[in-house]
Coordinates of C-alpha atoms and ligand atoms in Angstrom, one line a residue:
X1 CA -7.2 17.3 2.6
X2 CA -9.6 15.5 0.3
X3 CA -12.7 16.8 -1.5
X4 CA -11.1 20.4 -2.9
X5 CA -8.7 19.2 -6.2
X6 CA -9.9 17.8 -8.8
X7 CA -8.0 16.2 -12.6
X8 CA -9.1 17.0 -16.1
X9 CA -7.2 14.0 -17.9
X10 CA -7.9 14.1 -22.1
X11 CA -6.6 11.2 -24.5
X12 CA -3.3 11.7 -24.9
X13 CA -0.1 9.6 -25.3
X14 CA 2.0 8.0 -26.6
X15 CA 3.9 7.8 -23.4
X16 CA 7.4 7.8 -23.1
X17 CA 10.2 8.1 -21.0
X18 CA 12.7 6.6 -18.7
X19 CA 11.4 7.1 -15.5
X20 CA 11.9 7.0 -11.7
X21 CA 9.0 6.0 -9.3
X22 CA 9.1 7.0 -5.6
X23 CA 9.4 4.8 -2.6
X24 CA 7.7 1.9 -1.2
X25 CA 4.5 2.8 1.0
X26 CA 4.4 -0.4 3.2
X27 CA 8.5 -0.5 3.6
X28 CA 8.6 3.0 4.4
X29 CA 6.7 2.8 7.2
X30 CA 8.1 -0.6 8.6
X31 CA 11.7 1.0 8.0
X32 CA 10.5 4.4 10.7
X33 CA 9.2 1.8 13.2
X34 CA 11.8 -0.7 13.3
X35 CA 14.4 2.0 13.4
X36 CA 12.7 3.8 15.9
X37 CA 12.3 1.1 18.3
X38 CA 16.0 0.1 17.3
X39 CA 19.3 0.7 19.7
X40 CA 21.4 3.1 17.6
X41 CA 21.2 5.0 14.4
X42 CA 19.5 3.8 11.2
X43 CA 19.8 5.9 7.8
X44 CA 16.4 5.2 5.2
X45 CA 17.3 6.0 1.8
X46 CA 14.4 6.3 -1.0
X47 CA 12.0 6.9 2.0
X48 CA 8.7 7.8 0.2
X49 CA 7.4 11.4 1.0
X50 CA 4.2 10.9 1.1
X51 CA 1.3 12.1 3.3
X52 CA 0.8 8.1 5.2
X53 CA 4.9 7.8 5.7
X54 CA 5.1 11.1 6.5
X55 CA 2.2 10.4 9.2
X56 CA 4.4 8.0 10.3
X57 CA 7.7 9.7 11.3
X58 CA 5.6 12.1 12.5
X59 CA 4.0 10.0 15.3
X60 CA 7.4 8.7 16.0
X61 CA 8.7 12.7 16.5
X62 CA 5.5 12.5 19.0
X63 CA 6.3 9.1 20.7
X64 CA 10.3 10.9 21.7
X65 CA 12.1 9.6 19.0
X66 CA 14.4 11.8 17.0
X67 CA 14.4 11.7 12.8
X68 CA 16.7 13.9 10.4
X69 CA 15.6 14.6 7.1
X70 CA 19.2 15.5 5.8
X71 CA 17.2 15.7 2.5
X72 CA 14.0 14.6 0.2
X73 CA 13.6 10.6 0.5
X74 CA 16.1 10.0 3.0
X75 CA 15.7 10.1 7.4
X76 CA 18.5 9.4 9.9
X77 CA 16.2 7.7 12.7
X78 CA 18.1 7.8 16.3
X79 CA 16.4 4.8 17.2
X80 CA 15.4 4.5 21.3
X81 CA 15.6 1.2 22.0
X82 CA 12.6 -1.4 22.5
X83 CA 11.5 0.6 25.8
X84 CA 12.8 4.2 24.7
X85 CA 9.2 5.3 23.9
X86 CA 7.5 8.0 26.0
X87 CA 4.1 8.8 25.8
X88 CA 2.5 11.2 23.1
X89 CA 1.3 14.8 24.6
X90 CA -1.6 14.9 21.7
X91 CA -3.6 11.6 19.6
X92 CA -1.4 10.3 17.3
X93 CA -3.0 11.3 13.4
X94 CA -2.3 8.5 11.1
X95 CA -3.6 10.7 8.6
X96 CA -5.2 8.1 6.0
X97 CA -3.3 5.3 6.4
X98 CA -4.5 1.9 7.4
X99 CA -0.7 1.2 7.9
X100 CA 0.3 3.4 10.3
X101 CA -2.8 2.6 12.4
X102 CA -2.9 -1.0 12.1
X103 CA 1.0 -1.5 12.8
X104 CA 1.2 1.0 15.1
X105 CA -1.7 -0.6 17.5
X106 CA 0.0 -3.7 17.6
X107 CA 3.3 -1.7 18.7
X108 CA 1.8 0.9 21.3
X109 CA -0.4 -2.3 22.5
X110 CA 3.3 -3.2 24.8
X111 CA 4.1 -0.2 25.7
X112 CA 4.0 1.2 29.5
X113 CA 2.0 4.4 28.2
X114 CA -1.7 5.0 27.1
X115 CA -2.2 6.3 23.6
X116 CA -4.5 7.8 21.5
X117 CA -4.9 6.9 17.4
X118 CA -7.0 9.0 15.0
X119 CA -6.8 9.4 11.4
X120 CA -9.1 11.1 8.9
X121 CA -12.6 11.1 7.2
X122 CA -11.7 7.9 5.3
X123 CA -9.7 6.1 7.5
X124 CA -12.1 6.5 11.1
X125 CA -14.7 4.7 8.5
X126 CA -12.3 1.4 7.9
X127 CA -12.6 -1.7 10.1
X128 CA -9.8 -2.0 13.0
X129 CA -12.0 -5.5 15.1
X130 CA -9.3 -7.2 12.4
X131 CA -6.4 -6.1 14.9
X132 CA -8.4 -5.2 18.4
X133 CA -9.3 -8.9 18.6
X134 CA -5.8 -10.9 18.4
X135 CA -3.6 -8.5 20.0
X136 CA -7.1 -8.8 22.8
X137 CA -6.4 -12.2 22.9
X138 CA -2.3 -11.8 23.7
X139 CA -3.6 -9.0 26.8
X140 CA -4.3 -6.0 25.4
X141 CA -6.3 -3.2 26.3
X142 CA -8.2 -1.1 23.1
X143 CA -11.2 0.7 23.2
X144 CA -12.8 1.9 20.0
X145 CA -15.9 3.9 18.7
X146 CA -18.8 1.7 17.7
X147 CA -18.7 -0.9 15.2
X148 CA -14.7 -1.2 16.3
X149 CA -13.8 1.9 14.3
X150 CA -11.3 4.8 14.9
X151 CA -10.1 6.8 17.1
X152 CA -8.8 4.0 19.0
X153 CA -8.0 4.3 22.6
X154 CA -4.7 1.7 23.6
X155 CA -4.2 1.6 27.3
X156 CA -0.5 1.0 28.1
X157 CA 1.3 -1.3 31.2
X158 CA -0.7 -4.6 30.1
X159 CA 1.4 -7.8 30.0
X160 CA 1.2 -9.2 26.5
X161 CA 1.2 -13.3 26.0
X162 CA 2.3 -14.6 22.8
X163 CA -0.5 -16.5 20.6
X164 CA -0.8 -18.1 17.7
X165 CA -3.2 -16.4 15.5
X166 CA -4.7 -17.5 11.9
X167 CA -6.1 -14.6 11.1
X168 CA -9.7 -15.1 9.4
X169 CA -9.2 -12.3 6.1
X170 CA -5.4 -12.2 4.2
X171 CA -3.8 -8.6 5.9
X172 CA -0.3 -8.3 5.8
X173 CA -1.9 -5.3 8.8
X174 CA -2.9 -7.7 10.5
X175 CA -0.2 -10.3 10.6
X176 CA 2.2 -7.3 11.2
X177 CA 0.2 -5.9 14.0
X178 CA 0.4 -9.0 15.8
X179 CA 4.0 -9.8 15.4
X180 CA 5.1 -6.5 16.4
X181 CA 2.9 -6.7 19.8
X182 CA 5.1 -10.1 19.9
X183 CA 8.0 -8.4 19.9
X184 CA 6.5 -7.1 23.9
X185 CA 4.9 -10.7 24.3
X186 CA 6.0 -13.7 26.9
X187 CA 6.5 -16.6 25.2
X188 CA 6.2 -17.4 21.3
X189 CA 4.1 -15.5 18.4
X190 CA 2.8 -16.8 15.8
X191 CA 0.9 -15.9 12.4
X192 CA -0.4 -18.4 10.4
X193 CA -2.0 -17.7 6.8
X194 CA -4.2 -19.5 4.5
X195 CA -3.1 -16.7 1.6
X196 CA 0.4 -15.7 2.2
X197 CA 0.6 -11.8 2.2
X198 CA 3.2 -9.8 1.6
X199 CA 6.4 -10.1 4.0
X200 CA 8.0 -6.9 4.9
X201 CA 7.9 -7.0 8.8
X202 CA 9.1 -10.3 8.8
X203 CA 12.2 -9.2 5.9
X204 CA 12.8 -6.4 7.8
X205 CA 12.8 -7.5 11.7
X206 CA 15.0 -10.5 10.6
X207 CA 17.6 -7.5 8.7
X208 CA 17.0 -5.7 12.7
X209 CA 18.8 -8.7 13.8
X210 CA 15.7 -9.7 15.8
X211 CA 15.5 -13.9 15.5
X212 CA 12.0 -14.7 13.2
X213 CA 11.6 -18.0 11.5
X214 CA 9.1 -17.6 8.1
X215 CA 8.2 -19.1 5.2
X216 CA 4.9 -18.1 2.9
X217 CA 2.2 -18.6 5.4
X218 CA 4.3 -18.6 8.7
X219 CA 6.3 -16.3 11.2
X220 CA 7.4 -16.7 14.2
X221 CA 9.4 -15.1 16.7
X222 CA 9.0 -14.5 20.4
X223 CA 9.6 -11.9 22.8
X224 CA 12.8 -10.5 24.6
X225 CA 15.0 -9.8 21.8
X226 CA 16.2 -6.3 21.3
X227 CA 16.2 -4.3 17.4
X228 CA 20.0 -3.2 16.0
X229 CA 20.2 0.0 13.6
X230 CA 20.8 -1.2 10.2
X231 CA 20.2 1.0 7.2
X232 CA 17.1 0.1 4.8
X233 CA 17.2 1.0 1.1
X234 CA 13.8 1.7 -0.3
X235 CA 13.0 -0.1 -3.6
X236 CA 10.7 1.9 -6.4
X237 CA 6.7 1.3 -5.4
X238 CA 5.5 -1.8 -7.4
X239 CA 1.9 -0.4 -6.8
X240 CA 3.0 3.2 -7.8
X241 CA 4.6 1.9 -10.7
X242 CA 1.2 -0.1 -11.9
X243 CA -0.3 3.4 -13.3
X244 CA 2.3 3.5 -15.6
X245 CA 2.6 0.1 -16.3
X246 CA -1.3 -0.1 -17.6
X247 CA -0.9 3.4 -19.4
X248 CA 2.1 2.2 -21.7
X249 CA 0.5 -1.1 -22.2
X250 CA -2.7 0.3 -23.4
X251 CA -1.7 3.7 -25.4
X252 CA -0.3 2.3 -29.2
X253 CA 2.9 2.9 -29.9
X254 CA 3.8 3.9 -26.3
X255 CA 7.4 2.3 -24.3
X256 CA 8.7 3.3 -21.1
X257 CA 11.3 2.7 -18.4
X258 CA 10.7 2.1 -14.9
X259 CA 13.9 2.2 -12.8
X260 CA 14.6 -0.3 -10.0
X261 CA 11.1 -1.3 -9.2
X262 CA 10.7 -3.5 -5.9
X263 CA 9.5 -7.3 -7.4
X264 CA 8.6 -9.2 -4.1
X265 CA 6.4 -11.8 -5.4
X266 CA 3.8 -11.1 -2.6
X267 CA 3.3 -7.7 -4.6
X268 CA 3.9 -8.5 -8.3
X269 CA 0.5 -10.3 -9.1
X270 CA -0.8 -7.8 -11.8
X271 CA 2.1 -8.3 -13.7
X272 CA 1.1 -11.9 -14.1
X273 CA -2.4 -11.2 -14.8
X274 CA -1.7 -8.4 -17.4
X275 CA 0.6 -11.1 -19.4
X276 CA -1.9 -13.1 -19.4
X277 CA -4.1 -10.3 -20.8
X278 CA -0.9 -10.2 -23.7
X279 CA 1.1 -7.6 -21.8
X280 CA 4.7 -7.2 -23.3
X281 CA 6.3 -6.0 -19.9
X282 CA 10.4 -6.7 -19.7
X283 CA 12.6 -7.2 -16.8
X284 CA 15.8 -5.8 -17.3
X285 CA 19.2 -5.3 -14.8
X286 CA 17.5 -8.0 -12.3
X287 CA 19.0 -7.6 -9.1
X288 CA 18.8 -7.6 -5.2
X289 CA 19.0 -4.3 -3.1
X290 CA 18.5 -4.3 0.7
X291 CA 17.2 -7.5 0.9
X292 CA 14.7 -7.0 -1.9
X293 CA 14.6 -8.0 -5.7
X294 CA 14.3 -5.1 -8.0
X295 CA 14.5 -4.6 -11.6
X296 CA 13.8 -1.9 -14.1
X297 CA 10.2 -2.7 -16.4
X298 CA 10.5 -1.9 -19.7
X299 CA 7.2 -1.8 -20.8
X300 CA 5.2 -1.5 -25.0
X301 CA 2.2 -1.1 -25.5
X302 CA 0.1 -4.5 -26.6
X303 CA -3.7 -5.8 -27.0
X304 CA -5.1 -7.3 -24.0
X305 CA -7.7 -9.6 -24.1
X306 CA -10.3 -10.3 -20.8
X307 CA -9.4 -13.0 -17.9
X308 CA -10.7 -14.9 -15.7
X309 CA -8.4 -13.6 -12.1
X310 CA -7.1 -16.2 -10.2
X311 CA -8.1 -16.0 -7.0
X312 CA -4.9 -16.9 -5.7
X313 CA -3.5 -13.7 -7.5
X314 CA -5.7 -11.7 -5.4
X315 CA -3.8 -10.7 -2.0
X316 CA -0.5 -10.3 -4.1
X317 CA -2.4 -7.5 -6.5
X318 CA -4.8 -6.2 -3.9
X319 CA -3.8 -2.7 -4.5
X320 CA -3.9 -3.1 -7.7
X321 CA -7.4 -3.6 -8.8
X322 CA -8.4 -0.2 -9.6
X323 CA -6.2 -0.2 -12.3
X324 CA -6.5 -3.8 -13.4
X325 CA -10.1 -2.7 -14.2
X326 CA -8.9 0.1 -16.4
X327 CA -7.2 -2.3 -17.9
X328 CA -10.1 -5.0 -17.8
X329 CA -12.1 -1.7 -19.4
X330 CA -10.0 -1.1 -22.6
X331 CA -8.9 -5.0 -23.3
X332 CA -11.3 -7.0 -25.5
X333 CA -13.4 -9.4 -23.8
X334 CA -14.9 -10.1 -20.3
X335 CA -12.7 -9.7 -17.2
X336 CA -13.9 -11.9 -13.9
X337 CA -12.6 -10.7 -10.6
X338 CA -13.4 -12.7 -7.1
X339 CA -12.5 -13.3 -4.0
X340 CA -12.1 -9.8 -3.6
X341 CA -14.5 -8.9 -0.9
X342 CA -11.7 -7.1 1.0
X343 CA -11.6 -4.1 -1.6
X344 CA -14.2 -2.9 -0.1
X345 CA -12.5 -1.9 3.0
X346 CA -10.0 -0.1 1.5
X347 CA -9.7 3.7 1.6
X348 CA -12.7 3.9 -0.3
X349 CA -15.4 0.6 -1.8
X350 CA -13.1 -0.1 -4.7
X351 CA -15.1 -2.5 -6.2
X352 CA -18.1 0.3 -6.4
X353 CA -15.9 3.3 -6.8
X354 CA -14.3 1.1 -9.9
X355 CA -17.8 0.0 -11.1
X356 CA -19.7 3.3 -10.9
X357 CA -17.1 5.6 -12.9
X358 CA -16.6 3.3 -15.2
X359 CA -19.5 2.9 -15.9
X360 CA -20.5 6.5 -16.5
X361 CA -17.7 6.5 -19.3
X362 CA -19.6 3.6 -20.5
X363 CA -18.4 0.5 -19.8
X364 CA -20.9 -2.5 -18.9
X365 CA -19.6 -3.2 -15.1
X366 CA -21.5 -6.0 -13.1
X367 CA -20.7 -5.7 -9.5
X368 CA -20.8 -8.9 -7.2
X369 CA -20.2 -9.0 -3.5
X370 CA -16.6 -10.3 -3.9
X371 CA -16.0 -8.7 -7.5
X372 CA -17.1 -7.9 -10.7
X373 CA -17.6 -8.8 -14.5
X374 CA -16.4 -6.1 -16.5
X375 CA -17.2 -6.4 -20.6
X376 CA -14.2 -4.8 -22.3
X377 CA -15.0 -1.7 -24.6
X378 CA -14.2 1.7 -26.0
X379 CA -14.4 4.5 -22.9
X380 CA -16.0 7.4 -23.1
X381 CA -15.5 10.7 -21.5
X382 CA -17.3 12.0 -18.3
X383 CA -17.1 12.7 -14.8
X384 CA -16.2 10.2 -12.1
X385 CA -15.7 10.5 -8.3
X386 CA -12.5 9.5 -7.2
X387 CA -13.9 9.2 -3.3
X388 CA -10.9 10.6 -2.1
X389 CA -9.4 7.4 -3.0
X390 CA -5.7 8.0 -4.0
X391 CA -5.6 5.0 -6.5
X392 CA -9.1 5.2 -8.0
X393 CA -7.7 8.9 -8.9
X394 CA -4.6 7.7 -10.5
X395 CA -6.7 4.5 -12.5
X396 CA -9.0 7.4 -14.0
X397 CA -6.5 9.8 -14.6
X398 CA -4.8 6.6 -16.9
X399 CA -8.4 5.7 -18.4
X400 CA -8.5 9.3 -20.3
X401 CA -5.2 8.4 -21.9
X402 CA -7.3 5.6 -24.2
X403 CA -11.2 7.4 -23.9
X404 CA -12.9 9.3 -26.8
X405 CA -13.1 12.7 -24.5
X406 CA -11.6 14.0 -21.5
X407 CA -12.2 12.4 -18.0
X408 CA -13.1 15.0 -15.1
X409 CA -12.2 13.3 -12.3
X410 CA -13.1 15.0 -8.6
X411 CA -11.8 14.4 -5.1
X412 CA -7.9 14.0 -6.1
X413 CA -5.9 15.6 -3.1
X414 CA -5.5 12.5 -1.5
X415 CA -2.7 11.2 -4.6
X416 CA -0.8 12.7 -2.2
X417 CA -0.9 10.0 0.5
X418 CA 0.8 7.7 -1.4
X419 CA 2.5 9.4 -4.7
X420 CA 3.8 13.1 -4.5
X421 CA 4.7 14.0 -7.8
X422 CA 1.9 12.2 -9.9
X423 CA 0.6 14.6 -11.9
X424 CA 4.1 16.0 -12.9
X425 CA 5.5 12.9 -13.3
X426 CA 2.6 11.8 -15.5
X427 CA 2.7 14.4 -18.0
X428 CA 6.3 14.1 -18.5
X429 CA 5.9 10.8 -19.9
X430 CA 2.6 12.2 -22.5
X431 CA -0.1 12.4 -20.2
X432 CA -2.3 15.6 -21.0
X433 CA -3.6 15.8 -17.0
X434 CA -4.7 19.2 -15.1
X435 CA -5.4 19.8 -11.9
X436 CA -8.4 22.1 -11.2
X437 CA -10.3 23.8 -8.2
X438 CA -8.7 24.5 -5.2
Ligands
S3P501 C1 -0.3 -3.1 3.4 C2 -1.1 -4.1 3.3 C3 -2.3 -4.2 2.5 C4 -2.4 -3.0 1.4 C5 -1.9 -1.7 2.0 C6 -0.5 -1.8 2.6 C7 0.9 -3.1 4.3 O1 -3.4 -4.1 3.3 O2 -3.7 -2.9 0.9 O3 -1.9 -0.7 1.0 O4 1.8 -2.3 4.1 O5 1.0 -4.1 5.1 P1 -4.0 -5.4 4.0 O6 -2.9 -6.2 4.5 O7 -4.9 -5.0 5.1 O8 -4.8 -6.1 2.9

């Protein structure tokens, strides 16, 4: 898909609006698996429609399981029981999601059937020895291309082991690919993690009825249980929402709504790092829905000023960074980001993707290993590569709201993966953005 649209976003604003933000990525595909694997009939509302989650039923459709889509954002998933899976005729394409093919390894890793996992351009480039060597260690049987890369070939009828893992980088992936092979596992799993990350699987086996003990930095649960249809509700997309959280922030005289956006605190870390920048972002009609706390933002524009980021912020904002260094870009002062090595595994090097377009709109970017130093300043127009990165796109696409000419921005199919609608939804609220090429 990627590599044929591309955005022309000019200065525009201010932005407006009262607005509504599709579904969570990560619960969205969590909410197909469990129900899949559950006994009974589960009903997903606010399912996101995007290309990854869409990947996802999709491979379940493959794997025998049967999913209605009575309508837009909502499946009825006739779940098949723990053993209900048969095999897959064709690979299984997870399309560009990390997600899909991270959780789903751990999941097909107990199952009595070989399978295949592919995905696309960028996602056969990202690093899977993260999940081949724990769910290795409980019995599995994966074979990968060279430097442990996509497709992956999982061979099925192996007799998992629990284990206790402390995995060495902070991956919600990785700790949920684990404790879903546990679910097939003798014995006890368990994940231990030296930066909590965020905690869906674990949320959403416990609302499965399946017995988990956590806690920041713990699960554990063992084997021999069996998953009960429940129906999930899908909060708003914190990550989704970020685009529009910078854009009002930085565009004077802007204010906007953003309905019932999920607030787990293992997401929510840019909204502590852009009030300490001097963000003025409101939470209003607090609340819990399906297990998760949601509120709507209600967000005016202010000054930010440059920070230092707290490490510890950095796995609860780690999709965030592309736009935290849009906002880094227009605030006044330096902005420090470390400990952020893993953003360079992402669907595209965001630390370089970040640093190189900003700096052709002119913006003095230093990039380290883990990070970068980024000197606040007045952004220019030009042409950026968006690497077929979904959120690099959508950061760009908000820098042109606040640069002195338009932004060309190339390679922006792949907006699609995670937020259908953008561009629509964008200019509604005073974004002047076009897409061009096909
Ligand atoms: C996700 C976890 C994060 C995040 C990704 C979604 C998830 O990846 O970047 O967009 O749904 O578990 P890592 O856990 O590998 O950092």
């Amino acid at each position: 898909m990627s590599g044929t649209i591309g955005w022309t976003s000019t200065p525009a604003g201010p932005i407006h609006g009262d607005i509504v933000i599709p579904g969570d990525k990560s619960i969205s595909h969590r909410a197909i698996m469990l129900a899949a694997l559950a006994d009974g009939t589960s009903r997903i509302t606010g399912f996101l429609e995007g290309e990854d989650t869409r990947a996802t039923a999709t491979a379940f459709g493959a794997l025998g399981v049967s999913i209605e889509a009575p309508e837009p954002s909502r499946r009825v998933v006739h779940g098949v029981g723990l053993h209900g899976l048969s095999r897959s005729r064709a690979p299984i394409d997870c399309g560009n999601a990390g997600t899909g093919m991270r959780l789903l390894t751990g999941l097909l890793a107990g199952q009595s059937f070989d399978s295949t996992l592919t995905g696309d351009v960028s996602l056969s480039r990202r690093p899977m020895r993260r999940v081949i060597e724990p769910l290795t260690r409980m019995g599995a049987s994966i074979a990968a291309e060279p430097g442990d890369l996509p497709p992956l070939r999982i061979r099925g009828g192996r007799a998992l082991q629990g284990v206790d893992y402390a995995p060495p980088v902070a991956s919600a992936q990785v700790k949920s690919a684990v404790l879903l092979a546990g679910l097939y596992a003798k014995g006890e799993t368990t994940v231990r993690e030296t930066h909590p990350t965020r905690d869906y699987t674990e949320r959403m086996l416990a609302a499965f009825g399946w017995p988990i003990a956590f806690s920041p930095g713990i699960a554990t649960l063992a084997g021999g249980h069996r998953l009960r249809a429940t129906d999930v509700v899908v909060p708003a997309d914190f990550s989704s929402a970020a685009f529009f959280i910078v854009a009002a922030t930085l565009v004077p005289a802007s204010e906007l709504r953003l309905r019932s956006i999920g607030l787990n605190p293992r997401r929510t870390g840019l909204l502590a790092v852009l009030r300490a920048m001097g963000a003025d972002i409101r939470e209003e009609r607090k609340r819990e829905e399906g297990g998760e706390s949601v509120a709507d933002l209600v967000v005016r524009s202010a000054r930010l000023r440059g920070v230092d980021v707290p490490v510890e912020h950095v796995p609860d904002m780690i999709d965030e960074f592309p736009i935290l260094f849009i906002a880094a870009a227009a605030a006044h002062g330096t902005t420090t980001i470390r400990g952020a090595a893993e953003l360079r595994v992402k669907e595209s090097d965001r630390i370089a993707a970040m640093a190189n377009g900003l700096r052709a709109l002119g913006i003095a970017v230093t990039e380290t290993p883990d990070g970068a130093v980024i000197e606040g300043g007045r952004l220019g127009g030009g042409s950026v590569d968006s690497l077929g990165d979904h959120r690099i796109a959508m950061s760009f696409a908000v820098a042109a709201l606040v640069a002195k000419d338009e932004v060309r921005i190339a390679d922006c199919a792949n907006v699609a993966t995670s937020f259908p609608g953008f561009v629509a939804l964008a200019n509604s609220t005073g974004f002047a953005l076009r897409e061009r090429g096909r």
